[in-house]
Tab-separated table of C-alpha atoms in Angstrom:
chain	number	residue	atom	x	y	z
S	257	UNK	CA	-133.809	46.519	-57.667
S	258	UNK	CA	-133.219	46.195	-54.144
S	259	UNK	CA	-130.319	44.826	-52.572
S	260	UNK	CA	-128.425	44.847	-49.117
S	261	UNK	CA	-126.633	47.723	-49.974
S	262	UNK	CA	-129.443	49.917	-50.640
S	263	UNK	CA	-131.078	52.413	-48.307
S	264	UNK	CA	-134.882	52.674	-48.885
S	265	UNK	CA	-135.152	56.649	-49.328
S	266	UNK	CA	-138.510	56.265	-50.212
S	267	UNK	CA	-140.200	55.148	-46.867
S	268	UNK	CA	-139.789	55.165	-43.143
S	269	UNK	CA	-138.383	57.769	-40.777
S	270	UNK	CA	-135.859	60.880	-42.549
S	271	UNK	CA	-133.554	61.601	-39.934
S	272	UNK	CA	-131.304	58.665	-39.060
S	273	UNK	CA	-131.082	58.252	-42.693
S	274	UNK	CA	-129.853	61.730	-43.926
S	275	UNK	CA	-127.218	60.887	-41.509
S	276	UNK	CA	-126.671	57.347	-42.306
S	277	UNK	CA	-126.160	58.905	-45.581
S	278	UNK	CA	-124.467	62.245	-44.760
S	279	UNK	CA	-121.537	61.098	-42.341
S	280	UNK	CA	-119.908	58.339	-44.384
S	281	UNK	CA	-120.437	60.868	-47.033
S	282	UNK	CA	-118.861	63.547	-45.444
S	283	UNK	CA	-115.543	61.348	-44.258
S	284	UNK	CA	-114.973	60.243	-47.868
S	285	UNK	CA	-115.349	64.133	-48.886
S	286	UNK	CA	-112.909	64.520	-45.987
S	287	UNK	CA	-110.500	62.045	-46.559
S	288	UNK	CA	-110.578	63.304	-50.453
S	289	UNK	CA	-109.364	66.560	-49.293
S	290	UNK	CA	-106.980	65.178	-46.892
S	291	UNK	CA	-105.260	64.028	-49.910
S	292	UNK	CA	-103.997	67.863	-50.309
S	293	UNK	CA	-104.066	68.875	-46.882
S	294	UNK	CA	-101.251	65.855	-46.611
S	295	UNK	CA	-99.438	67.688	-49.339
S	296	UNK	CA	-99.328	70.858	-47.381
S	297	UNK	CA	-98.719	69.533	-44.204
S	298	UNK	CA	-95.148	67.486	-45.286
S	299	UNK	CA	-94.148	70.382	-47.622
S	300	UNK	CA	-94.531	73.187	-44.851
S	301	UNK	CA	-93.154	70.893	-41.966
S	302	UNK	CA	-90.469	69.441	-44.394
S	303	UNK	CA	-89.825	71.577	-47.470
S	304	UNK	CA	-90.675	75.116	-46.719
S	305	UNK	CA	-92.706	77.690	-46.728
S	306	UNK	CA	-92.311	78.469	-50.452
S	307	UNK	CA	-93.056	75.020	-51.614
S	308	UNK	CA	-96.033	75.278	-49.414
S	309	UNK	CA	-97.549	77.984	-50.751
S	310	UNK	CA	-96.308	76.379	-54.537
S	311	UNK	CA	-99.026	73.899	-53.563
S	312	UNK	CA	-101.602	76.278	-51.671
S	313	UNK	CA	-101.510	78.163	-54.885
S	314	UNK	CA	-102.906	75.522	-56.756
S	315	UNK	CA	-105.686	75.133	-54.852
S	316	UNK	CA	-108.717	77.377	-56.126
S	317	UNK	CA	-107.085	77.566	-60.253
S	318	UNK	CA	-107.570	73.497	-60.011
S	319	UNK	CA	-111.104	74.054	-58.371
S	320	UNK	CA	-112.128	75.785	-61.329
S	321	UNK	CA	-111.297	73.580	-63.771
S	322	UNK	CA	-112.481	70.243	-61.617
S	323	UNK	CA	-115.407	71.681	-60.763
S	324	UNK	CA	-117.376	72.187	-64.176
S	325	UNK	CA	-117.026	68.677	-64.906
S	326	UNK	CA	-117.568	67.177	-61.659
S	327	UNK	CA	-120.971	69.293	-61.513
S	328	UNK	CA	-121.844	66.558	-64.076
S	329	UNK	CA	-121.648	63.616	-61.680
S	330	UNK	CA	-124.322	65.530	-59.338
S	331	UNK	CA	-126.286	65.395	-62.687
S	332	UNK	CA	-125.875	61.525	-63.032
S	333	UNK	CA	-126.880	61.074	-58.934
S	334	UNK	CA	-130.040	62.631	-59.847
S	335	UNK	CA	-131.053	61.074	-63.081
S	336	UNK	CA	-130.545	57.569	-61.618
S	337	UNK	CA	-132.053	58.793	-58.584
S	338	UNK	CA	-135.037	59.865	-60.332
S	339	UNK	CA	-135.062	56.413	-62.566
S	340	UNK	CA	-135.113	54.181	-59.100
S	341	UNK	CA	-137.945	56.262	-57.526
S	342	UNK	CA	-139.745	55.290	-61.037
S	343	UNK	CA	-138.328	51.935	-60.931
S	344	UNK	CA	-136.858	51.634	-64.068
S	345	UNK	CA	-134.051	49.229	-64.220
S	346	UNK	CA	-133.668	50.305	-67.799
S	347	UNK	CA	-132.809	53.771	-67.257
S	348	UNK	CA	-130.678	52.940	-64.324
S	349	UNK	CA	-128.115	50.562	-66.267
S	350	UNK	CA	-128.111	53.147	-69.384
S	351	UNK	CA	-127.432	56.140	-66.264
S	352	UNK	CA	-124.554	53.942	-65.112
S	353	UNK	CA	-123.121	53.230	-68.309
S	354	UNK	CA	-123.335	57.016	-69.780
S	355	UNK	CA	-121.956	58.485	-66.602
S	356	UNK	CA	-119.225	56.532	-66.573
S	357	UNK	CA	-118.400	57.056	-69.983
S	358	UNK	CA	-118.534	60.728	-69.842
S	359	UNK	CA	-116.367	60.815	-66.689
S	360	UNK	CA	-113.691	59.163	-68.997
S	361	UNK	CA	-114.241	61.491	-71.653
S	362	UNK	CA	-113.589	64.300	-69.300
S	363	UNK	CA	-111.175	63.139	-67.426
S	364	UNK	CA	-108.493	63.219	-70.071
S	365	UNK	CA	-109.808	66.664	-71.673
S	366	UNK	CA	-109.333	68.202	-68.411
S	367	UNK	CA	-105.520	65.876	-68.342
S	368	UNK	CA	-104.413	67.674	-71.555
S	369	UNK	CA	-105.676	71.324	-70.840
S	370	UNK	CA	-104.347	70.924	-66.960
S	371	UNK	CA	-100.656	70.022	-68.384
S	372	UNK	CA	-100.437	71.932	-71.938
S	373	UNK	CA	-101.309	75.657	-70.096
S	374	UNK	CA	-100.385	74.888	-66.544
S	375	UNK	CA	-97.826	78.365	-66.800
S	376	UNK	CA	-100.017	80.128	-68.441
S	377	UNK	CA	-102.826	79.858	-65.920
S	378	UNK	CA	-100.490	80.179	-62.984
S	379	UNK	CA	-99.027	82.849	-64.292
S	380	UNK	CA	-102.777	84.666	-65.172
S	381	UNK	CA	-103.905	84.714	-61.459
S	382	UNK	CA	-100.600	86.558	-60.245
S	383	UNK	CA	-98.766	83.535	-58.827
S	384	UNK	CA	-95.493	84.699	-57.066
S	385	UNK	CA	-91.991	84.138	-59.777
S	386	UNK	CA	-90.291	82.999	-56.359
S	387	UNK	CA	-92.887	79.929	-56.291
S	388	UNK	CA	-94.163	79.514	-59.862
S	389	UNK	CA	-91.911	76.777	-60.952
S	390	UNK	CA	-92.480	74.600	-57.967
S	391	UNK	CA	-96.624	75.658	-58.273
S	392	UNK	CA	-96.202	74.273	-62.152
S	393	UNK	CA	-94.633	71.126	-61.754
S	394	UNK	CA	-97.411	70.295	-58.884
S	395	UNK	CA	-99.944	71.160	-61.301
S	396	UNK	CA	-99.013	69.421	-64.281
S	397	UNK	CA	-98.122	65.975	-62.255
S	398	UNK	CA	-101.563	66.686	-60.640
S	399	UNK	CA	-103.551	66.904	-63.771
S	400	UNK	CA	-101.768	63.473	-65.041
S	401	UNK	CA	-104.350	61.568	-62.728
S	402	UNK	CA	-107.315	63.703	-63.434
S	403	UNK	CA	-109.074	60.871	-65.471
S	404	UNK	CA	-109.146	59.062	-62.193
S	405	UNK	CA	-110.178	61.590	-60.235
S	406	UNK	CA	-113.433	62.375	-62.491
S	407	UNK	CA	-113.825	58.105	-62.400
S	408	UNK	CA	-114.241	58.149	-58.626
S	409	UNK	CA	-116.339	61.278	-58.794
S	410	UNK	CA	-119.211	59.815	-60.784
S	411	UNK	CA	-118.672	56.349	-59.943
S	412	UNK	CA	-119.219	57.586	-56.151
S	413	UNK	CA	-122.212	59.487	-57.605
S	414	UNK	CA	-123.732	56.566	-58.773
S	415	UNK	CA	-123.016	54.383	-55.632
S	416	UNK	CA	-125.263	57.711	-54.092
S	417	UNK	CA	-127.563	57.711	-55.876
S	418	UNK	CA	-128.960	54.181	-53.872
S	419	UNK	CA	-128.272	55.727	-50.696
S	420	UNK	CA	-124.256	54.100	-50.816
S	421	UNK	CA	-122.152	56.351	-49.293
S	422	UNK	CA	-120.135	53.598	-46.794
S	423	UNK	CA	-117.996	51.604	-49.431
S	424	UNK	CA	-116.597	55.035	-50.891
S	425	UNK	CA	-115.454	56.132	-47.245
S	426	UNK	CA	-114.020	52.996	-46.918
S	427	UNK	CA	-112.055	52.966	-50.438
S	428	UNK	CA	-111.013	57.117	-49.518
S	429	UNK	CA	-110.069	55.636	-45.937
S	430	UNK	CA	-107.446	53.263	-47.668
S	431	UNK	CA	-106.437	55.460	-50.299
S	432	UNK	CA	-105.989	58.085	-48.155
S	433	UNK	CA	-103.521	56.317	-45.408
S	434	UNK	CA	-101.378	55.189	-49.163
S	435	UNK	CA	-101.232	59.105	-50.065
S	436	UNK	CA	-99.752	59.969	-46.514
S	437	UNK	CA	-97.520	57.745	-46.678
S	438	UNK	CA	-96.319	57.627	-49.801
S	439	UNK	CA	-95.584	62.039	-49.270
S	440	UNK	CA	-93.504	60.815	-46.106
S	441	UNK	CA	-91.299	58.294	-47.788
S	442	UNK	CA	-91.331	60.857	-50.993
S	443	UNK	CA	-90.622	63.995	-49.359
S	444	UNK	CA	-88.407	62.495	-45.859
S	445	UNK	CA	-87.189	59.502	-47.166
S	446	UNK	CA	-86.194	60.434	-51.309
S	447	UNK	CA	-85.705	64.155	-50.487
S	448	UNK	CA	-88.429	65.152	-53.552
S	449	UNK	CA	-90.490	68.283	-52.783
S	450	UNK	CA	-93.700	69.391	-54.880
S	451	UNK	CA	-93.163	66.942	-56.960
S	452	UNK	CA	-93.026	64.040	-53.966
S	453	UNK	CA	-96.839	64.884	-52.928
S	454	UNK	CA	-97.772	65.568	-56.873
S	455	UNK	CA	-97.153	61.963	-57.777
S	456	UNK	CA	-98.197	60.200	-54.063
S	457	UNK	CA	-101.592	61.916	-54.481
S	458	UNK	CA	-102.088	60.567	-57.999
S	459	UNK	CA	-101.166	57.319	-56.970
S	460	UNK	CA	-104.079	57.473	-54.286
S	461	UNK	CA	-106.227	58.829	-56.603
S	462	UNK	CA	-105.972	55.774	-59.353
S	463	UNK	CA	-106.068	53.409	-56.217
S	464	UNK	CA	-109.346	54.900	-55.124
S	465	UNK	CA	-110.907	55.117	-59.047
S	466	UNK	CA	-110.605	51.640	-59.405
S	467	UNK	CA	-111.565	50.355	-56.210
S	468	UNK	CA	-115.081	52.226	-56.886
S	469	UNK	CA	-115.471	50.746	-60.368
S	470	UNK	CA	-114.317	47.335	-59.295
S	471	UNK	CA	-117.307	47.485	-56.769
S	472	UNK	CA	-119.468	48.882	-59.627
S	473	UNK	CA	-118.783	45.801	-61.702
S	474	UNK	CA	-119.476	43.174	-59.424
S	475	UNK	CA	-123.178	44.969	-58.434
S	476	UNK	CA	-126.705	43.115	-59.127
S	477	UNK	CA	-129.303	44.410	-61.651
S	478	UNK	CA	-129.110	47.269	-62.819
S	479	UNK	CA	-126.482	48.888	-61.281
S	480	UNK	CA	-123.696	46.287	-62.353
S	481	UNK	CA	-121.065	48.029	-64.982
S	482	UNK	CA	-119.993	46.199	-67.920
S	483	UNK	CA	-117.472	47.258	-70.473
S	484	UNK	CA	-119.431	45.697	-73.498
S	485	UNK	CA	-122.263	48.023	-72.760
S	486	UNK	CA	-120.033	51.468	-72.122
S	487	UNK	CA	-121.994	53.580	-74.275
S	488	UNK	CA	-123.558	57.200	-74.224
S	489	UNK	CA	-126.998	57.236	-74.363
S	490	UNK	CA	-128.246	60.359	-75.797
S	491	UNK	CA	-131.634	60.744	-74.131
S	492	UNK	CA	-129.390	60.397	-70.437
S	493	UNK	CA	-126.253	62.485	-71.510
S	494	UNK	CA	-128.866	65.507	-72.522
S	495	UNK	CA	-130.797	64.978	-68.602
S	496	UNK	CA	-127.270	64.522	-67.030
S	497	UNK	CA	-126.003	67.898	-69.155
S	498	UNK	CA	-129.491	69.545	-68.169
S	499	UNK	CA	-129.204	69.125	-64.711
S	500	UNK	CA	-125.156	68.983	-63.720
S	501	UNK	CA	-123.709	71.428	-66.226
S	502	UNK	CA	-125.642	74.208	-64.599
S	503	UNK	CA	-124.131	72.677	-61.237
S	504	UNK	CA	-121.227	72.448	-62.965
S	505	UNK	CA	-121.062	76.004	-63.946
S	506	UNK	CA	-122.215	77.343	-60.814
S	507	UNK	CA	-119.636	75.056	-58.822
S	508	UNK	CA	-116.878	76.604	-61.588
S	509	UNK	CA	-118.010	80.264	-60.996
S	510	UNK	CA	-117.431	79.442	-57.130
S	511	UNK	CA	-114.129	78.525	-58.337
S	512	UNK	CA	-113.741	81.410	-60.432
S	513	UNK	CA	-114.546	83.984	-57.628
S	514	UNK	CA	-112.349	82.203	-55.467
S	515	UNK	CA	-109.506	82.573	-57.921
S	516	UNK	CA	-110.066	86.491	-58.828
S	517	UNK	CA	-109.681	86.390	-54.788
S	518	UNK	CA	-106.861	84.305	-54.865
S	519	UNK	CA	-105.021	86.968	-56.894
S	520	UNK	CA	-106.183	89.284	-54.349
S	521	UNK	CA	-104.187	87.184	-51.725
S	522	UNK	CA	-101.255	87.396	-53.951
S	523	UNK	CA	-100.637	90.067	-54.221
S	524	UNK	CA	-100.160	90.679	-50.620
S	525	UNK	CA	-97.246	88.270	-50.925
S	526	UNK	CA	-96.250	85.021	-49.805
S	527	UNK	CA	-96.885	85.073	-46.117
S	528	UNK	CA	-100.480	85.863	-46.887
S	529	UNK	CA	-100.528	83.028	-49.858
S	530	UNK	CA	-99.031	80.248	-47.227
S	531	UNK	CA	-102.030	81.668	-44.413
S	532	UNK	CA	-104.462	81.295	-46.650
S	533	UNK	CA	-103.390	77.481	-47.819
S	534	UNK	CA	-102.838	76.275	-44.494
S	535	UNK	CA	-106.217	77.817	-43.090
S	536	UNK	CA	-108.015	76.430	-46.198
S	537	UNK	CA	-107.805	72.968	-45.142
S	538	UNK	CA	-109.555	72.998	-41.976
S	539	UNK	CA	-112.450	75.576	-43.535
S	540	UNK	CA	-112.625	72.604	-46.511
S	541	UNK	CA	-113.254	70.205	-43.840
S	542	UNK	CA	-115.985	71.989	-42.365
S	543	UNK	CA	-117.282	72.764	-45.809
S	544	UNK	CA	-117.003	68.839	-47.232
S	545	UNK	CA	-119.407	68.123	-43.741
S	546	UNK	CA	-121.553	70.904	-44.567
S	547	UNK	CA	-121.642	69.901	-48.405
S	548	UNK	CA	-122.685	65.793	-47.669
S	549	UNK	CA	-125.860	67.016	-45.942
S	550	UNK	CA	-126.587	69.073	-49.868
S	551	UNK	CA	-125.961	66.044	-51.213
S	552	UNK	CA	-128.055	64.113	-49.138
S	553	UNK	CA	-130.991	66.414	-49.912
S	554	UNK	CA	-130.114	65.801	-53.760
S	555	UNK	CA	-130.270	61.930	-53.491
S	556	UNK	CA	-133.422	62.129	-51.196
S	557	UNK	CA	-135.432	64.562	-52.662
S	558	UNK	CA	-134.371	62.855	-56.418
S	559	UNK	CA	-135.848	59.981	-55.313
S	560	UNK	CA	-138.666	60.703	-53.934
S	561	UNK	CA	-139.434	63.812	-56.413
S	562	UNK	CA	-139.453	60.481	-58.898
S	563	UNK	CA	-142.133	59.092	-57.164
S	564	UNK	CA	-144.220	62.304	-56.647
S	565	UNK	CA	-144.174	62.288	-53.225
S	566	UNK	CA	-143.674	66.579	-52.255
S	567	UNK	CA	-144.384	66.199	-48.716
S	568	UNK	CA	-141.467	63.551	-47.965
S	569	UNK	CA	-139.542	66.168	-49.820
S	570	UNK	CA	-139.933	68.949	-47.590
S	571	UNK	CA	-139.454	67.042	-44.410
S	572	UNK	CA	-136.227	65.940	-46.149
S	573	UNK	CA	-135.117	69.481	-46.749
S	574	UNK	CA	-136.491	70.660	-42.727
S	575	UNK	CA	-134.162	68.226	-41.657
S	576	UNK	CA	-131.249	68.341	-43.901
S	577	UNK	CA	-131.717	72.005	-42.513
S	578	UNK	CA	-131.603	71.483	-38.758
S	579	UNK	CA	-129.063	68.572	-38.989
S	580	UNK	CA	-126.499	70.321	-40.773
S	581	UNK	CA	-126.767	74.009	-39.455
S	582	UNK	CA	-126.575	72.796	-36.057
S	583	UNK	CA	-123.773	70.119	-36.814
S	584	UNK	CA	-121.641	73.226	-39.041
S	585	UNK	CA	-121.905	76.088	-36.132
S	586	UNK	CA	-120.544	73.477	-33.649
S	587	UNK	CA	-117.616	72.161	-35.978
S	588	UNK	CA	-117.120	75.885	-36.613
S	589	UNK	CA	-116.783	77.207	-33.170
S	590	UNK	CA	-114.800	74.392	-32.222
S	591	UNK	CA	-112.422	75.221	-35.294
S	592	UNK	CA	-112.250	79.035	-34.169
S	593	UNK	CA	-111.538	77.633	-30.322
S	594	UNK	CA	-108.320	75.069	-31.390
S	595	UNK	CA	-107.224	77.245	-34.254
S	596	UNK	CA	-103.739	77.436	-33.304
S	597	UNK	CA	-103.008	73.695	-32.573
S	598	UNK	CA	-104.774	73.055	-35.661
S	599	UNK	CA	-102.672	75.605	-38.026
S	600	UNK	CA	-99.835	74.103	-36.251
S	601	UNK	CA	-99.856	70.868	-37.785
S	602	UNK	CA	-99.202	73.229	-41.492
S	603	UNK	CA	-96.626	74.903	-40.401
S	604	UNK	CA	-93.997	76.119	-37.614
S	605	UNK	CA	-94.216	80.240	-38.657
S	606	UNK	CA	-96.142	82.052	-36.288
S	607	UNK	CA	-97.109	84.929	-38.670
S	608	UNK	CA	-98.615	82.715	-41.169
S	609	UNK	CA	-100.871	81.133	-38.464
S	610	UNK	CA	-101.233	84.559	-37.128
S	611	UNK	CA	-102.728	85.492	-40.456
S	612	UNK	CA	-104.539	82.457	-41.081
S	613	UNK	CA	-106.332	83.359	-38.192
S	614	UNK	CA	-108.184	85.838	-39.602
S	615	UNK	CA	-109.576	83.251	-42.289
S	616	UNK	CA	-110.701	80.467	-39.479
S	617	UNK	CA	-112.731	83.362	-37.550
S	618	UNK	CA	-114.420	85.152	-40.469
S	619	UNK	CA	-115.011	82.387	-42.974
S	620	UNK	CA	-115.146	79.254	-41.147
S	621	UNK	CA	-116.676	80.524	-38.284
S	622	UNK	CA	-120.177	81.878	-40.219
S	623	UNK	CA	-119.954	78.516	-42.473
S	624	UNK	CA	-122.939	77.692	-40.946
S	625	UNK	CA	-124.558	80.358	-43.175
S	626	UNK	CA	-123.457	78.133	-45.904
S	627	UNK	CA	-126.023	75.656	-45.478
S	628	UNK	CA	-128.844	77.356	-46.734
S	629	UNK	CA	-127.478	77.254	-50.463
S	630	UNK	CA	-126.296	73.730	-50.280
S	631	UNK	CA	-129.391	72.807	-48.803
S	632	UNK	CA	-132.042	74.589	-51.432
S	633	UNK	CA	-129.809	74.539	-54.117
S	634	UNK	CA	-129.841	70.264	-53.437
S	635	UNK	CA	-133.374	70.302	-53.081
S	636	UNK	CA	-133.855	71.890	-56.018
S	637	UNK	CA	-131.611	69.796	-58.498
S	638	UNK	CA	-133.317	67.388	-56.841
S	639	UNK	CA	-136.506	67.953	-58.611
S	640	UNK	CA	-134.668	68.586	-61.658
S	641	UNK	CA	-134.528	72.391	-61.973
S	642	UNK	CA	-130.791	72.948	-61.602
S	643	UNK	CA	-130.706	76.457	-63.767
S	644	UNK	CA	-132.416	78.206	-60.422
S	645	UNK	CA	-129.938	77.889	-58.358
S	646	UNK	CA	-126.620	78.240	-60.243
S	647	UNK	CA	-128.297	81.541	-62.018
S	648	UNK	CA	-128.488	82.667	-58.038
S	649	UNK	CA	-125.572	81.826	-57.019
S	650	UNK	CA	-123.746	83.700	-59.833
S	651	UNK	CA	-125.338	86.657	-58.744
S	652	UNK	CA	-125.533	86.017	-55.205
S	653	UNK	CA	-122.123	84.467	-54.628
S	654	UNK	CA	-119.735	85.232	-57.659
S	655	UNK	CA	-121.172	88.473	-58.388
S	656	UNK	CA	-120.341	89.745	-54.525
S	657	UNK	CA	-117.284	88.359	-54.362
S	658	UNK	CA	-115.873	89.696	-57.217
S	659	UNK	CA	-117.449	93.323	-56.930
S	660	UNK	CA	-116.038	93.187	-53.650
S	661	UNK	CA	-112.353	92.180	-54.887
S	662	UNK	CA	-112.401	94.825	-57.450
S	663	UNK	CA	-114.402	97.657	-55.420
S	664	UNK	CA	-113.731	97.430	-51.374
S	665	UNK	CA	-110.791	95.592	-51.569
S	666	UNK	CA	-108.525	98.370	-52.888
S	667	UNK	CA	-110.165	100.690	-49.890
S	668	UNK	CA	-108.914	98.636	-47.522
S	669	UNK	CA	-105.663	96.350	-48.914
S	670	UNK	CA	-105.519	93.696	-45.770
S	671	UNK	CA	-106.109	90.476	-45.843
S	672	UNK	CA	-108.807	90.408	-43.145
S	673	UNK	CA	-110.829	92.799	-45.298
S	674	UNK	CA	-110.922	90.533	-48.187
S	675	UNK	CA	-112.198	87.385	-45.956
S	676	UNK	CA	-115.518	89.354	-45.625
S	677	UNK	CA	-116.378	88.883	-48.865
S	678	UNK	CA	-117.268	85.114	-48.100
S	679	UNK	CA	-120.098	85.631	-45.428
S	680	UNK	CA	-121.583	88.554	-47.242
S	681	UNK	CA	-121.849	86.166	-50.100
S	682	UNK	CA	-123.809	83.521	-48.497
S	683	UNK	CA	-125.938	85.834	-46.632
S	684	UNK	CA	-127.281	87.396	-50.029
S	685	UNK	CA	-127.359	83.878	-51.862
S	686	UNK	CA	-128.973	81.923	-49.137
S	687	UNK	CA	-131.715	84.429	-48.427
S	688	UNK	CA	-133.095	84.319	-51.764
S	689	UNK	CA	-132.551	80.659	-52.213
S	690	UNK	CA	-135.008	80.083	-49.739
S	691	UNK	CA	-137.402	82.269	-51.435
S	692	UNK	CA	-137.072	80.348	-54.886
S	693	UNK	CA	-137.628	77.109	-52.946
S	694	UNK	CA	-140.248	77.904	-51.401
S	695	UNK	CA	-141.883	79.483	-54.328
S	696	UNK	CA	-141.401	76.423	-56.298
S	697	UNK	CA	-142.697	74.025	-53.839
S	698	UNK	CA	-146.221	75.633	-53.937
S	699	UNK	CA	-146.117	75.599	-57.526
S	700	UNK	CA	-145.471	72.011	-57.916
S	701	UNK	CA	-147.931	71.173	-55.124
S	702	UNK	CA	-150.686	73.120	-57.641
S	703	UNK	CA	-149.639	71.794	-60.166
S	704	UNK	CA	-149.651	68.149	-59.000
S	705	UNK	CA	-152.763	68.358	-57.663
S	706	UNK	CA	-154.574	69.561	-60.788
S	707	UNK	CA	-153.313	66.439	-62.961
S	708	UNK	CA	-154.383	64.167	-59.831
């Protein structure tokens, strides 16, 4: 099942590879969300600041509702994963075949939900009436390409899966010069607003689906898509459901948290909503970097967890570890160093980067934390037990946050206050993490060594 395009996971040295594997991985995340940082950045430079924070307030609702179904593509990396460490073609081309199929499926039920209650769920997390027309029609434009946006998520998944992380990059490289441009000529040259960077990042985002697929169908083996066989295979849709919906959940709990403190950010008005979307796309940048290297464990670990091979495993997660802690504290302080320059390029109103501030300090400045629960959590899904680490995390990292909206919040009303709530979180999550990990390691390793 080899080909040129395939990184051997399974043998050799771990290092070069994770970032062979991470960094391409990491631009495409990047470019992905440059797609909505290019929103911001032409609607607060050329349409205001309430149209900006129309968009910013989009931000975490649609993270909620993307992320439980895109939590099913990291289920789909690791069952095909698994299937090429045991070298079965078989259950490679039915993996291919049901992911993409389900990505369709969701895709248009998230479409219809996303543009039937867009006011309603804008209006439940306290959006401001001065911006909650313009924050509607972004959303409901947005959600009209969200069939494409699940296609490239599990197609890319699937291209991971063998260790291809380059030919995504390349298509979100493209797609994301088209999205730019297309908000310039919207926004400058037609004179649209929300609606301008709505329907330019749709446009990238069908570009992008398609150019994955297209790459997908004209694979070798196993991995090549064909329409005829488009089919759900039940056996892989319940392993895919067993190990990404828990992802899924624990990615839409994130979400959730997020948006319980994005009603917190509301409510202390529209400077504070506008800080918090123009400091969110640097801290997503540092994040999407952090996040490849969680990834990478996934696809390494799945892989070699399918060919029973623990020890590769661990050395996997030691240096997914070291590379990306080191690699997130340095892209962190260098954030917290160039803050203003970088807020700059959002907007021109010195109290919203002034605010914004606070958020590049205290959140993306401990990021590094952060890698701890992308790391174990990847590991773990990895070797199939995905219920571990989203049952943590909704304790660990939902269940702070939110306790700390509704509880210490109130004590204190400021919008630094409420950015604490983010490194407490991964503190508490990442600590035990490590435990369960650990724990589970030596269990497998006894147990392994009993049936050999």
């Amino acid at each position: 099942m080899a080909n040129a395009k395939n990184m051997d996971l399974l043998n050799g040295s771990i290092w070069d590879k994770i970032l062979k594997f991470a960094i391409p991985l990491a631009a495409s995340s990047i470019f992905q969300q440059l797609f909505n940082s290019a929103d911001v950045a032409v609607v607060g430079k050329f349409a205001g600041d309430a149209a900006l924070a129309a968009v910013g307030a989009n931000t975490f609702i649609i993270n909620l509702m993307v992320n439980l179904f895109v939590g099913l593509s990291i289920g789909a990396n690791v069952v095909v994963a698994n299937a090429l460490g045991e070298r079965s073609a078989r259950a490679v081309s039915r993996g291919v075949h049901t992911a993409i199929a389900v990505s369709v499926v969701c895709g248009i039920l998230l479409s219809v939900v996303g543009i039937v209650f867009a006011r309603s769920i804008l209006s439940a997390i306290s959006t401001p009436p001065d911006i909650l027309d313009d924050a509607v029609l972004y959303f409901r434009i947005y959600f009209v390409g969200m069939p494409f946006i699940m296609l490239y998520n599990f197609c890319a998944a699937i291209l991971r899966s063998k260790g291809d992380t380059k030919r995504p990059f390349y298509v979100l490289l493209v797609s994301g010069a088209i999205n730019l441009v297309l908000n310039i000529i919207f926004v400058v040259g037609f004179h649209m607003d929300v609606d301008g960077v709505a329907i330019a990042t749709v446009i990238a985002n069908v570009l992008s689906s398609l150019a994955v697929l297209y790459f997908l169908m004209h694979e070798v083996g196993p991995f090549k898509f064909e329409f005829w066989k488009l089919r759900v295979t039940p056996f892989i849709l319940s392993r895919i459901v067993k190990i990404g919906l828990p992802a899924g959940v624990q990615g839409a709990l994130f979400s959730f948290s997020n948006v319980c403190i994005q009603s917190a950010i509301n409510s202390l008005g529209s400077t504070a909503v506008a800080a918090s979307a123009v400091a969110m796309n640097p801290e997503l940048i540092v994040y999407f970097w952090l996040a490849s290297f969680g990834h990478a464990c996934v696809t390494f670990v799945g892989q070699n967890y399918g060919a029973r091979n623990l020890e590769r495993c661990r050395k996997v997660v030691r240096w997914t570890l070291f590379l990306s802690g080191l690699s997130t504290f340095t892209l962190g302080a260098l954030t917290c160093i160039f803050y203003h320059p970088i807020l700059s390029i959002f907007t021109n109103d010195e109290s919203v980067i002034e605010t914004g501030a606070y958020r590049v300090f205290i959140v993306i400045g401990l990021e590094f934390i952060n890698v701890l629960i992308d790391v174990c959590s990847g590991a773990l899904r990895g070797m199939g037990k995905s219920m571990l680490p989203t049952l943590i995390c909704v304790f660990g990292i939902c269940g702070v946050r939110i306790s700390w909206v509704f509880f210490m919040f109130p004590k204190f009303g400021t919008f630094k206050a409420l950015m604490l709530c983010y490194p407490i979180s991964w503190l508490t999550a990442g600590t035990i993490l490590v435990c369960v990990y650990m724990a589970f390691v030596r269990k497998t390793r006894i147990e392994w060594a009993k049936e050999s």
